[in-house]
Coordinates of C-alpha atoms and ligand atoms in Angstrom, one line a residue:
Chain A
X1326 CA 79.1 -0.7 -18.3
X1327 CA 80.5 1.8 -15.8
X1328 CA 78.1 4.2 -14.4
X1329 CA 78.0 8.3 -14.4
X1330 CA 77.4 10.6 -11.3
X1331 CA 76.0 13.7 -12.4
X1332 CA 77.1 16.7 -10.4
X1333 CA 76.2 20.6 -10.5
X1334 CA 76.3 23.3 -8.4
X1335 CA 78.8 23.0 -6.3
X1336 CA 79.9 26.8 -6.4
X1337 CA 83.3 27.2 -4.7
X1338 CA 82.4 24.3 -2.4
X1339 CA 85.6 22.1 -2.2
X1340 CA 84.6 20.3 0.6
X1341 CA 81.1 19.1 -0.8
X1342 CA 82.9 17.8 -3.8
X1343 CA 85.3 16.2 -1.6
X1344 CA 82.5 14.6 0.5
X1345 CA 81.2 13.5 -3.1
X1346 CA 84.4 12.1 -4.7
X1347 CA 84.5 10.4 -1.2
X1348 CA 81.1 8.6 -1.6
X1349 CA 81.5 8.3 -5.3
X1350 CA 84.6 5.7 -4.5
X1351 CA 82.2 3.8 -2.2
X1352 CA 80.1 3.1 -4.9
X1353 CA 80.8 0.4 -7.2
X1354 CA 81.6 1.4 -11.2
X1355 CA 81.1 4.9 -11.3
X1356 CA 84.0 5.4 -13.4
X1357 CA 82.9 9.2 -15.2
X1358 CA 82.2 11.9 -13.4
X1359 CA 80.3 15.1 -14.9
X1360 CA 80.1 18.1 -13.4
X1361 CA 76.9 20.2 -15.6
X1362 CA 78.2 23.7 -14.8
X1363 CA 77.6 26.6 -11.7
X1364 CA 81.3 25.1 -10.4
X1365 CA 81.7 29.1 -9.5
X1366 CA 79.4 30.8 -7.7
X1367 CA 79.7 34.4 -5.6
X1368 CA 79.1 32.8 -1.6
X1369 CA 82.5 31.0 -1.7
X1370 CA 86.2 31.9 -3.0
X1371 CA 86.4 29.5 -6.2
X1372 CA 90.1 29.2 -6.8
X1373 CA 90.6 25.8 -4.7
X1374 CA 88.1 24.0 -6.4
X1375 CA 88.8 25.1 -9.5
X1376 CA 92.1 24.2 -9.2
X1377 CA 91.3 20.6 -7.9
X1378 CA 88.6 20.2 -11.1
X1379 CA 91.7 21.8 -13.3
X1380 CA 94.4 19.2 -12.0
X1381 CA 92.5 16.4 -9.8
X1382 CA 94.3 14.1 -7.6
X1383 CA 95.0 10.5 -8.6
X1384 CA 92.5 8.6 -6.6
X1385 CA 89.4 11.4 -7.9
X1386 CA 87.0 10.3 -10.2
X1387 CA 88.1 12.3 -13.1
X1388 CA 86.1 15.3 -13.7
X1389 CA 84.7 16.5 -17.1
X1390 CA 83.2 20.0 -16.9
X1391 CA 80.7 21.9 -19.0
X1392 CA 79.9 25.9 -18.3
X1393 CA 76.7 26.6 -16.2
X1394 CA 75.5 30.1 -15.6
X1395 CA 77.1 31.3 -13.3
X1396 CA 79.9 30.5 -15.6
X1397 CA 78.1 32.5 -18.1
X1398 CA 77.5 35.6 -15.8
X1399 CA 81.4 35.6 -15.0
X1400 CA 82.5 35.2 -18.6
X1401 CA 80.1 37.6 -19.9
X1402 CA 81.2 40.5 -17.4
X1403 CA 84.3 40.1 -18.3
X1404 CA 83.7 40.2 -21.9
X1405 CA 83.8 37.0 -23.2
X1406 CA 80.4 37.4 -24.8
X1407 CA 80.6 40.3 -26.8
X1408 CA 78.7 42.9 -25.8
X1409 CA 76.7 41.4 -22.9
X1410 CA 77.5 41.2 -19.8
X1411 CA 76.3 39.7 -16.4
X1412 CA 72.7 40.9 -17.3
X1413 CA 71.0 38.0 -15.3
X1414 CA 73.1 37.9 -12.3
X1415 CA 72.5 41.6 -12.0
X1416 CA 68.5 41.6 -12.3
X1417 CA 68.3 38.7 -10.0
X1418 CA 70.7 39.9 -7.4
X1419 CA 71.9 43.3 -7.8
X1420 CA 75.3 44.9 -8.3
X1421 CA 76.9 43.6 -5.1
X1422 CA 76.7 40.1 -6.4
X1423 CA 78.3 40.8 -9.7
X1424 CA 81.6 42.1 -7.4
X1425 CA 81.5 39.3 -5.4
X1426 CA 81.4 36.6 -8.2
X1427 CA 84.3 38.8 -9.9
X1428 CA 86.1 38.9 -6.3
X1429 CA 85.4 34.8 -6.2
X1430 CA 87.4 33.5 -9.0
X1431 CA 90.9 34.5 -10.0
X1432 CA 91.4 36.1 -13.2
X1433 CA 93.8 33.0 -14.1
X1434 CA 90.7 30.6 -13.9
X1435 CA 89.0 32.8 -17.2
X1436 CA 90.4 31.3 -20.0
X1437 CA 89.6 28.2 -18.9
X1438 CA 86.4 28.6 -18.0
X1439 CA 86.1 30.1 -21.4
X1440 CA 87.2 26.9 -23.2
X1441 CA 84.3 24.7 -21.1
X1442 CA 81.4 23.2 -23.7
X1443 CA 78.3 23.8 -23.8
X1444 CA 77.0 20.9 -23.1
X1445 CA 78.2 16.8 -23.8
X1446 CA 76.6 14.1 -26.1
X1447 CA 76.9 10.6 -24.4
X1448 CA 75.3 7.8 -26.1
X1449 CA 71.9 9.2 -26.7
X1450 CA 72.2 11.1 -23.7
X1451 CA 72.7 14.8 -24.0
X1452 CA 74.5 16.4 -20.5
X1453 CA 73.7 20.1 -20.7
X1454 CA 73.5 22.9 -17.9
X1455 CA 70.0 24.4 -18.9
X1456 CA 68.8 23.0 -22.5
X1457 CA 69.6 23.2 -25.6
X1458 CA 67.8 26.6 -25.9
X1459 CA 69.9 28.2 -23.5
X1460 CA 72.3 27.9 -20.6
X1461 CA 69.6 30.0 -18.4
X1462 CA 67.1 27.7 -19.9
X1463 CA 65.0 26.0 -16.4
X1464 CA 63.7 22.7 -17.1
X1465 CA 61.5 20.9 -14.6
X1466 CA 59.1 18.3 -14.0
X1467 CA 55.9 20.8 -14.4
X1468 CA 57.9 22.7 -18.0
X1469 CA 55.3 22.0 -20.5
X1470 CA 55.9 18.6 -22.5
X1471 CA 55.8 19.9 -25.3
X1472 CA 58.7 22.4 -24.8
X1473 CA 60.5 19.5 -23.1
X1474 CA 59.9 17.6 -26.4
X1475 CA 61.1 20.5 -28.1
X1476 CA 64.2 20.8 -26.0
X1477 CA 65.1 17.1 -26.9
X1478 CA 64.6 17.2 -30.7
X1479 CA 66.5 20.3 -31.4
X1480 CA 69.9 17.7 -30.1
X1481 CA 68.3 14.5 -31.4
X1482 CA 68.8 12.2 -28.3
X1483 CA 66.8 10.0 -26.2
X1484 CA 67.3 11.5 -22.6
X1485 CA 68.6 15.4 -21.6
X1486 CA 70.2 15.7 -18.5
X1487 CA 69.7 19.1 -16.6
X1488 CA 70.7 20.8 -13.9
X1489 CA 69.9 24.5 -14.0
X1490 CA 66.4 23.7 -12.2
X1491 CA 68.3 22.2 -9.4
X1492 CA 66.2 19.1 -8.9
X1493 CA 65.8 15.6 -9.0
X1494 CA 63.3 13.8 -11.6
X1495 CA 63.0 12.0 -14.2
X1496 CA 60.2 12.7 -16.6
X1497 CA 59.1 10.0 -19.7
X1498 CA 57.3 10.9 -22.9
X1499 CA 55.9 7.8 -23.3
X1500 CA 53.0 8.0 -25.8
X1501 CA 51.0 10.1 -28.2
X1502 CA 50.4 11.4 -31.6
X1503 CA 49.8 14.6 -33.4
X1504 CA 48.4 15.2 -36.6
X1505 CA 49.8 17.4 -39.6
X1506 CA 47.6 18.9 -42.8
X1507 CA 49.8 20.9 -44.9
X1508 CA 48.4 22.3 -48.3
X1509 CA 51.1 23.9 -50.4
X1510 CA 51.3 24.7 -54.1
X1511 CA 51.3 20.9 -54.8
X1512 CA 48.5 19.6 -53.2
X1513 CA 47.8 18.8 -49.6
X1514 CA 49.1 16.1 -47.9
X1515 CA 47.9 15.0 -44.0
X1516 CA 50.7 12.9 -42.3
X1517 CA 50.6 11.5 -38.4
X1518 CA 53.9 11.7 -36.0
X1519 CA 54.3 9.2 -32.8
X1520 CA 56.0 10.1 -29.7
X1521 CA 59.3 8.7 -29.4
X1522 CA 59.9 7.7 -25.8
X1523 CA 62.1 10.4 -24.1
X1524 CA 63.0 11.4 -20.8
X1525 CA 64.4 14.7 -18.8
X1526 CA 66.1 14.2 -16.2
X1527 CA 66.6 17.0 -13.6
X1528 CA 70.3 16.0 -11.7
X1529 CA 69.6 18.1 -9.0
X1530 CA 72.3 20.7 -7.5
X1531 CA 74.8 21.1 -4.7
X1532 CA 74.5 18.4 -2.7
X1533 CA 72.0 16.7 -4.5
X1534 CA 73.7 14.3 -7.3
X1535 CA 72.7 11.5 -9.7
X1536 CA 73.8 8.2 -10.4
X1537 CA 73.4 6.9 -13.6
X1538 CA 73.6 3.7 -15.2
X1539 CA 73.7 3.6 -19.3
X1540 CA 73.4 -0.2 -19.5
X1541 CA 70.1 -0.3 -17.6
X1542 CA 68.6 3.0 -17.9
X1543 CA 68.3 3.0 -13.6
X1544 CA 68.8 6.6 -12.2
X1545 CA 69.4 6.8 -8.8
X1546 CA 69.3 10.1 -6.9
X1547 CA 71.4 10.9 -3.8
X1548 CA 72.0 13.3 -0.9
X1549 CA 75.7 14.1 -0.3
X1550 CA 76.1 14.0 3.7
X1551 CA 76.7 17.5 5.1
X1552 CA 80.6 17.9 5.1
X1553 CA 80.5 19.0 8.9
X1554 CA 83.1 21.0 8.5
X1555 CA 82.0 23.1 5.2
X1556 CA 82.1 26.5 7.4
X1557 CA 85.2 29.0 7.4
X1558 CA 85.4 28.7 3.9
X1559 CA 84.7 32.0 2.3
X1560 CA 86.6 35.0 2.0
X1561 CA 89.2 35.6 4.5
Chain B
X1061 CA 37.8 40.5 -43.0
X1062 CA 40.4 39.6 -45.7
X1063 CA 44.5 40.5 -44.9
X1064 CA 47.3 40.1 -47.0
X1065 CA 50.3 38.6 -45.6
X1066 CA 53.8 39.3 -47.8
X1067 CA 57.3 38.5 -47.2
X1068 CA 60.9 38.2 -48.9
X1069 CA 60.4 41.1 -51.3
X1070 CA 64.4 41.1 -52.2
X1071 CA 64.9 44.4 -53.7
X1072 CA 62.4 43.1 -56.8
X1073 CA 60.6 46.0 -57.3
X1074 CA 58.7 44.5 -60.4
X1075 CA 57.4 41.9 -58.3
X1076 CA 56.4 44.2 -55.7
X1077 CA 54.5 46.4 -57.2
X1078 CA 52.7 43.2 -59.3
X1079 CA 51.6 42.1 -55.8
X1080 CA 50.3 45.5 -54.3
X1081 CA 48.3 45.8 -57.4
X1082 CA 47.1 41.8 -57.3
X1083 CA 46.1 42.9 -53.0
X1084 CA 44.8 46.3 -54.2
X1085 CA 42.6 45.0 -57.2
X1086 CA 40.7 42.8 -54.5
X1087 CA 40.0 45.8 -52.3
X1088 CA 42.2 44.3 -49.3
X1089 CA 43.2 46.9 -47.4
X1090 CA 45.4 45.4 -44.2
X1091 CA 48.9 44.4 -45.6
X1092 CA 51.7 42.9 -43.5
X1093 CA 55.1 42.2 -44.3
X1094 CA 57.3 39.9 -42.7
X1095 CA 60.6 41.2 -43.7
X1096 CA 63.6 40.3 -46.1
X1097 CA 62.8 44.3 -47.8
X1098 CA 66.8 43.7 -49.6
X1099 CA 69.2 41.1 -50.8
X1100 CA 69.9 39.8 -53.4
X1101 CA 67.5 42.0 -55.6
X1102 CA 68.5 45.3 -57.5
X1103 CA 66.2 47.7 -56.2
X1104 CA 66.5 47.8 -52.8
X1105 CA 66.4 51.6 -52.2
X1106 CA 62.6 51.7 -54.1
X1107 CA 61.5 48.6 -52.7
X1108 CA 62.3 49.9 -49.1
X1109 CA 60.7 53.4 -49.7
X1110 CA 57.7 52.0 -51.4
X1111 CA 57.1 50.1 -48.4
X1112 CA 57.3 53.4 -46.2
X1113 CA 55.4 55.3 -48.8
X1114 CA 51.9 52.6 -48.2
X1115 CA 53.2 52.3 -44.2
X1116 CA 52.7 48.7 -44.3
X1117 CA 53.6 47.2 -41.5
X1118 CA 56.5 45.3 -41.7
X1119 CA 59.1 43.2 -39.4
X1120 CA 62.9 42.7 -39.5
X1121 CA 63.7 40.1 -42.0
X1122 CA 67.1 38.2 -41.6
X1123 CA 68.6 40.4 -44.6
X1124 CA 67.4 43.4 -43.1
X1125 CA 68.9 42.2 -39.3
X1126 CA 72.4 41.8 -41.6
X1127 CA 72.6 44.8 -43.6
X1128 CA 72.3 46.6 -40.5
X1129 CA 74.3 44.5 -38.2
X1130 CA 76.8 42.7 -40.4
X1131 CA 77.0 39.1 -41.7
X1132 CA 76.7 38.1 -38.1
X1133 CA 74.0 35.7 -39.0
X1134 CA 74.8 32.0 -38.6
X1135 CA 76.1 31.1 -42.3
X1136 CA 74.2 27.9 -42.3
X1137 CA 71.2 30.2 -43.8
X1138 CA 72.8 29.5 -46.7
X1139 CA 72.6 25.9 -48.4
X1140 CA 76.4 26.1 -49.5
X1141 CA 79.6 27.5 -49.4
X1142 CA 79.2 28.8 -52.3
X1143 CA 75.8 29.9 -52.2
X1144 CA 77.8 31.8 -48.9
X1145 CA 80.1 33.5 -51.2
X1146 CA 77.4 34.6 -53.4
X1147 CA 75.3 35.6 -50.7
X1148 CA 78.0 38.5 -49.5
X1149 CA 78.7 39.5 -52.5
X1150 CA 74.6 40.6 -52.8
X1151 CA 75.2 41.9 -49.0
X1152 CA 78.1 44.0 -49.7
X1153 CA 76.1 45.3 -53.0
X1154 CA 73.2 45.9 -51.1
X1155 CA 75.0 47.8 -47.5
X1156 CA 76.7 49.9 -50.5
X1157 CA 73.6 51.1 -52.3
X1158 CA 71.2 51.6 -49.1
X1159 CA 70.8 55.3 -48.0
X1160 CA 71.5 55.7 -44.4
X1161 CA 67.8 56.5 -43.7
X1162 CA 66.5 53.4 -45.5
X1163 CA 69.3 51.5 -43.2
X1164 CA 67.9 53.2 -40.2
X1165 CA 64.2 52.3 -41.3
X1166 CA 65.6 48.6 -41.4
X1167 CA 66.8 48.7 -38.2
X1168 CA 64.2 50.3 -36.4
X1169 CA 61.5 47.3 -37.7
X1170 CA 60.5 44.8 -35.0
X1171 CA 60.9 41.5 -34.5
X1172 CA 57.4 40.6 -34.2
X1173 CA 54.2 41.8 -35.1
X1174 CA 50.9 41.0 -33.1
X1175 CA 47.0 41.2 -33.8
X1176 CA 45.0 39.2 -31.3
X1177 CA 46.0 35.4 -31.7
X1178 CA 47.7 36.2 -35.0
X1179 CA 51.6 36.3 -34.8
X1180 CA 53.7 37.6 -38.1
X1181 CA 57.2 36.9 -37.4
X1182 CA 60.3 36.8 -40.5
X1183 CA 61.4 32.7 -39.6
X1184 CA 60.5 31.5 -36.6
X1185 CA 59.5 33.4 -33.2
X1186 CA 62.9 32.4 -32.3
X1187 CA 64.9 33.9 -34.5
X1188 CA 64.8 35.3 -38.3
X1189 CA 67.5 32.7 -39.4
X1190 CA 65.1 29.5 -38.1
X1191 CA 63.5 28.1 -41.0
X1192 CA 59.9 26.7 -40.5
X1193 CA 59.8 23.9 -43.9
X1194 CA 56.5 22.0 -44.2
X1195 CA 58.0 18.7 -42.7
X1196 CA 59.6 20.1 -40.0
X1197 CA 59.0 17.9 -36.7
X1198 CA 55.3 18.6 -35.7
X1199 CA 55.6 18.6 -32.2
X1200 CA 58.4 21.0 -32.5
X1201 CA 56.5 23.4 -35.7
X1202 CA 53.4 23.5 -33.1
X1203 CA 55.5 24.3 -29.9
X1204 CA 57.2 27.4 -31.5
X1205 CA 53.4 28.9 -32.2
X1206 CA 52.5 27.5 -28.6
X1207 CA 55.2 29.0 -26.7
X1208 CA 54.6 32.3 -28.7
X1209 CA 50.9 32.7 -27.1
X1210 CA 49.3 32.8 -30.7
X1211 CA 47.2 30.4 -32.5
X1212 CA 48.0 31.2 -36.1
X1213 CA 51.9 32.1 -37.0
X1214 CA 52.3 33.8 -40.4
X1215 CA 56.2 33.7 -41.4
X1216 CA 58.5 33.6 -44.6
X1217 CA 61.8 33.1 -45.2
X1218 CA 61.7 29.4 -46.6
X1219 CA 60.4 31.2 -50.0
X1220 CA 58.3 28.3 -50.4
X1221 CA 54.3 29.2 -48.9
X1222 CA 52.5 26.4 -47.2
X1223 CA 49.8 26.3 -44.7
X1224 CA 50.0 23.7 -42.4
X1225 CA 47.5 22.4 -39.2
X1226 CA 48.8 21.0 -36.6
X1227 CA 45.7 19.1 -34.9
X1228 CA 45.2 16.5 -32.4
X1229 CA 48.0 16.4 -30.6
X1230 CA 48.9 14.6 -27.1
X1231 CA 51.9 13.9 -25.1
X1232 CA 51.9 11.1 -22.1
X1233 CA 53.6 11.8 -19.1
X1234 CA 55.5 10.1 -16.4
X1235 CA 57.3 11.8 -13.7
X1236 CA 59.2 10.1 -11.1
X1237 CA 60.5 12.5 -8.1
X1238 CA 63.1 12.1 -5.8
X1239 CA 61.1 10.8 -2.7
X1240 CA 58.6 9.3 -4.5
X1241 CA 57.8 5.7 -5.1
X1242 CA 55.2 5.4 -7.8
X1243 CA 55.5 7.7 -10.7
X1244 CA 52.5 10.3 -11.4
X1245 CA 51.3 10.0 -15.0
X1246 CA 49.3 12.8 -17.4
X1247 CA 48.5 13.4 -20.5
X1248 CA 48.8 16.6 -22.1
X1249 CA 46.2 17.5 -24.9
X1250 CA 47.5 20.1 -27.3
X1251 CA 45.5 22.3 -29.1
X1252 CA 45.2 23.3 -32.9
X1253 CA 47.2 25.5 -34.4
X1254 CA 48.2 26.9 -37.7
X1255 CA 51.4 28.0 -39.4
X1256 CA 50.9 30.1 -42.7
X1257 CA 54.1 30.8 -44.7
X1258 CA 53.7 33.3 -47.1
X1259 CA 56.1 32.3 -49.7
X1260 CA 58.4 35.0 -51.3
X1261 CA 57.1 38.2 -53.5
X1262 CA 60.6 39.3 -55.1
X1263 CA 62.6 35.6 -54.7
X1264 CA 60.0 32.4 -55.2
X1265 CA 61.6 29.2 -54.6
X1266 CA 58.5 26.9 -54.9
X1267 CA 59.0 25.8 -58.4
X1268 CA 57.8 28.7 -60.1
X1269 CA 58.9 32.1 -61.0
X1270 CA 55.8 33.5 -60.2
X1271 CA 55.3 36.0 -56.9
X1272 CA 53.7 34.5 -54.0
X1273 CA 51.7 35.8 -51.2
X1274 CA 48.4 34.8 -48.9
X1275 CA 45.0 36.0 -48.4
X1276 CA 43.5 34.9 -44.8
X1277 CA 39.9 35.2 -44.0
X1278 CA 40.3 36.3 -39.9
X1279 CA 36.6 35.8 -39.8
X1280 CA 36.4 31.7 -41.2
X1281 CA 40.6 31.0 -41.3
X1282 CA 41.0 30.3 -45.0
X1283 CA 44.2 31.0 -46.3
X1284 CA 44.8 31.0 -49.9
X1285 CA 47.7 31.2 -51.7
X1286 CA 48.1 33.5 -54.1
X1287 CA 50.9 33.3 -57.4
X1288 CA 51.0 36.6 -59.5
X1289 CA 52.9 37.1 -63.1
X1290 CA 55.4 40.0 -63.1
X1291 CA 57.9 41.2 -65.6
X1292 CA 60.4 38.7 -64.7
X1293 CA 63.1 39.6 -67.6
X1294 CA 63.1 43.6 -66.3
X1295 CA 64.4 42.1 -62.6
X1296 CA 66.6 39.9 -63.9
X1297 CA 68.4 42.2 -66.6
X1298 CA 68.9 45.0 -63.8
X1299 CA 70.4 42.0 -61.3
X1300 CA 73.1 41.7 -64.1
X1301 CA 73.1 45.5 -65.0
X1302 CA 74.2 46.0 -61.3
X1303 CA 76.8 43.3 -61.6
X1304 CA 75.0 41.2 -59.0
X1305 CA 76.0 37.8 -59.3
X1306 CA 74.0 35.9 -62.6
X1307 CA 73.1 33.1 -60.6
X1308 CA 70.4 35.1 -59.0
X1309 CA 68.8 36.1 -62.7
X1310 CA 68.8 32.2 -63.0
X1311 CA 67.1 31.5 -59.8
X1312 CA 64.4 34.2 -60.4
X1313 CA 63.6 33.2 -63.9
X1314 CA 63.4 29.4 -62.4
X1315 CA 61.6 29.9 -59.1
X1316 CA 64.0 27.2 -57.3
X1317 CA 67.4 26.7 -56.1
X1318 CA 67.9 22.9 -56.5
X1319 CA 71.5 24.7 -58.4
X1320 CA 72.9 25.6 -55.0
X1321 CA 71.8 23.3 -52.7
X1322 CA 73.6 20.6 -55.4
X1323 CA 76.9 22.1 -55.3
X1324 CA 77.9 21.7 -51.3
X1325 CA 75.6 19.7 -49.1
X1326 CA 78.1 19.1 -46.4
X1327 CA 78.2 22.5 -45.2
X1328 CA 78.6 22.9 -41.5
X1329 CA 77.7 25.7 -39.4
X1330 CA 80.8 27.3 -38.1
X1331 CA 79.8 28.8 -35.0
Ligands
LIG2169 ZN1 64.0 35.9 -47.8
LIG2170 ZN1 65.1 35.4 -44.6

């Protein structure tokens, strides 16, 4: 079975995702490529990667993207979200960041944007930005178990890829039990639920991807090289 | 100290008033509502201002959330489509006959109310649409009282009161980081907690037409639930009076909805 890289963050940064396509065709059988959101971000004009994820070349691994939250922050500003708008962005980073992510990504790019999922079942594998709670939601290795167990039941599967954290790991629930009493109208009744092994697995960001393989459950994580020449990429 | 814990009054005065008199005749004197003051009912004017009138405190139900903000609510609150269809018929009824001060009462109620380690929410800290049934996944019933910092959780909405204990609960734990050979393991021990459900004054689903509410002891943590006669025929004459749809006279004199979850099981949310 062919394997999955797992890509997020890349905000504006054609050149990392070149470097990645580049090492993603020196590795054998990755065949689908999934890019878990934050593809815009406000440090780097946009438009040339989102133009190379809306119509990639022939020798790419072909992309399939989901929104992340930047993605959010941008639609919501510019009032794809009803009445909210870019109400995170702004608290984390102020005004000036809202106008730069607006000045980062061509009006043209919206719609499309807007028409990203949420997230992607695979398998048993759900590929989401944040969780199933939210888009802003940040999973990670320390996030309470139970919350993470929480986080997987609400979409059913077996393993939920994140990215919004923006690291690597992979984190089992492997055993243990919890009891429930409940007396209603009809009696009481005391029943005992197992833990179904799970895992979260944190994809990482920018240049940190995954490698997945669906046939034997191995995860690899990787470091894209530094493309050397990232710099005089912004706005000119 | 005994409480009383009500929810899903739905405009049933008769019902109402039964229960007040049921908590009052037992000397309690701490009330608290968790929402769903209107819909469906025919009396949602009095039922609102009786609940002003004894200042009991009360949160935002998901019918009181709608009547204020419009049927923005996911429609997969309702079991069918045509339970849906019913539904806005009793919400356009119901936005019609409010006064604009009761609507402004309704939309001033909060989401949550808090005393110590006791949480009183409408459906689920997460939302008032989340329904919290009995057999919902434990890990997941005990998470939502968890992440909300209390130990007990009153809600309603279901119609149907339960108390459940969630007890002795672990979670093993393996992490595997990037740059790390051998995986870390833990185990998590999760405490107890309780969800009470108060079941539904003016609207009882549970099999019976009878009003339900709880009585919990804060001092030992029993929780009874209590099932009060009312004059069932006077709410269900003045639903039809009001041309409210019949089906709801049915369902009140019947204490169950098995007719409308029947009818359209497939339903799918559309959002
Ligand atoms: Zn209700
Ligand atoms: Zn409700």
């Amino acid at each position: 079975m062919d394997r999955w890289a797992l890509v997020s963050g890349l905000q504006g940064d054609l050149d990392l995702y070149e470097q990645i396509q580049k090492e993603l065709k020196q590795q054998r059988g990755v065949a689908n490529l999934f890019v878990l959101g934050d593809l815009i971000g406000s440090q780097h004009n946009c438009n040339a990667l989102l133009e190379r994820l809306r119509q990639p070349h022939r020798a790419d691994v072909q992309p399939e993207c989901i929104y992340g939250w930047w993605e959010e922050q941008l639609l919501a500003e510019c009032g794809y979200r009803g009445e909210r708008k870019a109400d995170g962005l702004r608290e984390e980073q102020g005004e000036a960041a809202v106008g730069d992510l607006l000045a980062a990504v061509d009006a043209d790019h919206l719609n499309w944007l807007a028409s990203l999922q949420f997230g992607f079942i695979e398998l048993d594998c759900a590929l989401i930005h944040g969780s199933s709670a939210d888009v802003s939601d940040r999973l990670t290795e320390d996030t309470s178990a139970l919350v993470l167990l929480d986080r997987l039941t609400r979409l059913d599967v077996n393993r939920l890829f994140t990215a919004r954290c923006q690291r690597q790991f992979r984190l089992e629930l492997f055993s243990g039990s919890i009891q429930s009493h409940v007396k209603d109208h009809a009696g009481e009744h005391q029943s005992e639920q197992a833990i179904p092994k799970r895992s979260v697995i944190g994809i990482g960001g920018g240049r940190q991807y995954t490698l997945y393989d669906p046939a034997t459950d191995h995860i690899e994580f990787r470091i894209a090289e530094d493309p050397s020449h990232a710099s005089g990429r912004g706005f000119g | 100290m005994n409480h009383a814990v009500i929810s899903c009054l739905h405009a049933n005065l008769a019902a109402v008033e039964a229960v007040l008199n049921d908590i009052d005749s037992q000397g309690i004197k701490t009330i608290t509502c968790l929402g769903d003051l209107v819909g469906y009912g025919p009396q949602p004017n009095e039922v609102v201002e009786l609940m002003r009138q004894r200042e009991i405190p009360t949160c935002q139900g998901c019918w009181d959330e709608d009547i204020i903000d419009g049927l923005n609510a996911c429609e997969c609150s309702y079991p069918s489509q045509l339970a849906e269809r019913r539904g806005h018929r009793a919400h356009h009824w119901t936005a019609a006959q409010l006064t604009e001060e009761n609507k402004a009462f309704l939309a001033e109620l909060p989401m949550t109310l808090r005393r110590d380690k006791l949480l009183f929410v409408h459906g689920s800290p997460n939302s008032q649409h989340e329904y919290l049934l009995p057999d919902m996944n434990a890990y997941s019933a005990l998470e939502r009282v968890e992440t909300a910092g209390a130990e007990t959780l009153f809600c309603g909405h279901t119609h149907q009161p339960y108390v459940r204990e969630l007890r002795q609960g672990s979670i093993r734990v393996k992490v595997q980081q990037r740059d790390q050979d051998i995986p870390t393991e833990h185990e998590l021990e999760l405490p107890m907690r309780r969800i009470v459900n108060a079941g539904s004054v003016g609207e009882p689903r549970h099999g019976s037409s009878k009003a339900t509410y709880v009585i919990h002891d804060d001092s030992t943590g029993e929780v009874t639930i209590r099932e009060v006669d009312y004059d069932v025929v006077k709410t269900c004459e003045a639903i039809v009076d009001a041309g409210l749809p019949v089906v709801f006279a049915w369902r009140l004199s019947h204490g169950f909805e098995y007719a409308e979850r029947a009818e359209d099981a497939s339903h799918v949310c559309e959002r």
